[in-house]
Amino acid sequence: MALNYNLAKVYALSENDPEFVNSILELFVTEVPEDLALIKSGIKEKDYKQAYAYAHKIKPSLDLFGMNVAYEEILQVEAWTRAEGKRSEINATFESIENQIVNAVKEIKKDFDM
């Protein structure tokens, strides 16, 4: 099974400091799912500002974790919020991001005994 994340950038940023890597992993598995839930409710309620704010907040994490597809998709969410689009236009994109993040969080927790 392909990994849903890649820690190359995390290790580069941390200069291979395991404690620093762990704190980044910890932040990812705790904060990103919370932010994702806020994007979801923003989309559901057409609260474009909320959806944008949290999409923008998780964007660097997706990049840092090498989640390129999710990163490209979060850019689409940001564009959708700026255009104040219809929910139906963004639901599939959001579901894809959500699945990738859920899988990455599961893998990270398993891979790092969290």
XYZ file of C-alpha atoms in Angstrom:
114
model
C 0.000 0.000 0.000
C 1.301 3.425 -0.921
C 1.974 5.793 1.927
C -0.497 8.621 2.268
C 2.242 10.940 3.450
C 5.945 11.573 2.976
C 8.117 12.932 5.765
C 11.080 14.033 3.623
C 10.274 17.741 4.121
C 9.560 17.197 7.827
C 12.967 15.578 8.339
C 14.677 18.278 6.275
C 12.977 21.014 8.312
C 13.816 19.336 11.613
C 17.408 18.545 10.603
C 16.556 14.954 11.635
C 15.785 15.908 15.244
C 13.442 13.073 16.363
C 11.777 15.136 19.104
C 11.015 17.929 16.655
C 9.666 15.399 14.140
C 7.443 13.907 16.852
C 6.058 17.300 17.830
C 5.226 18.040 14.165
C 3.537 14.622 13.848
C 1.614 15.226 17.075
C 0.381 18.601 15.812
C -0.660 17.074 12.499
C -2.697 14.216 13.997
C -4.418 16.451 16.561
C -4.946 19.766 14.765
C -5.481 18.882 11.110
C -8.550 16.650 11.747
C -10.072 19.429 13.915
C -9.405 22.015 11.205
C -10.842 19.617 8.623
C -14.084 19.397 10.630
C -14.277 23.202 10.604
C -13.781 23.277 6.824
C -16.550 20.677 6.509
C -18.995 22.699 8.615
C -17.995 25.869 6.735
C -18.835 24.155 3.440
C -22.073 22.709 4.812
C -23.248 26.073 6.157
C -21.782 28.053 3.236
C -19.631 29.931 5.745
C -17.029 30.735 3.120
C -14.825 32.723 5.511
C -14.568 29.801 7.940
C -13.957 27.252 5.184
C -11.272 29.475 3.665
C -9.554 30.224 6.980
C -9.116 26.555 7.891
C -8.311 25.428 4.345
C -5.605 28.082 4.341
C -4.409 26.940 7.779
C -3.925 23.264 6.834
C -2.423 23.998 3.404
C 1.205 24.224 4.676
C 0.764 20.963 6.637
C -0.384 19.121 3.523
C 2.644 20.457 1.667
C 5.004 19.621 4.537
C 3.676 16.055 4.709
C 4.110 15.556 0.956
C 0.361 15.138 0.455
C 0.486 16.624 -3.040
C -2.981 15.594 -4.206
C -4.639 16.896 -1.031
C -2.562 20.076 -1.340
C -3.792 20.673 -4.901
C -7.343 19.961 -3.755
C -7.147 22.365 -0.803
C -6.200 25.070 -3.323
C -9.465 24.218 -5.111
C -11.349 24.620 -1.814
C -9.759 28.044 -1.315
C -10.728 29.067 -4.859
C -14.263 27.756 -4.262
C -14.612 29.876 -1.107
C -13.425 32.978 -2.945
C -15.940 32.317 -5.739
C -18.621 31.494 -3.125
C -19.540 28.446 -5.164
C -22.280 25.857 -4.766
C -21.727 23.039 -2.267
C -22.202 20.433 -4.995
C -19.134 21.835 -6.784
C -16.813 21.142 -3.858
C -18.240 18.070 -2.065
C -16.238 15.452 -4.009
C -13.024 17.458 -3.665
C -13.546 17.844 0.068
C -14.326 14.131 0.482
C -11.094 13.295 -1.294
C -9.094 15.588 1.030
C -10.896 14.158 4.049
C -10.119 10.552 3.038
C -6.459 11.334 2.436
C -6.091 13.072 5.793
C -7.964 10.347 7.696
C -5.721 7.704 6.115
C -2.548 9.693 6.745
C -3.495 10.242 10.402
C -4.206 6.503 10.818
C -0.871 5.594 9.237
C 1.101 8.123 11.253
C -0.477 6.917 14.505
C 0.354 3.315 13.567
C 3.847 4.062 12.226
C 4.832 6.145 15.248
C 2.919 4.298 18.002
C 0.785 7.298 18.947
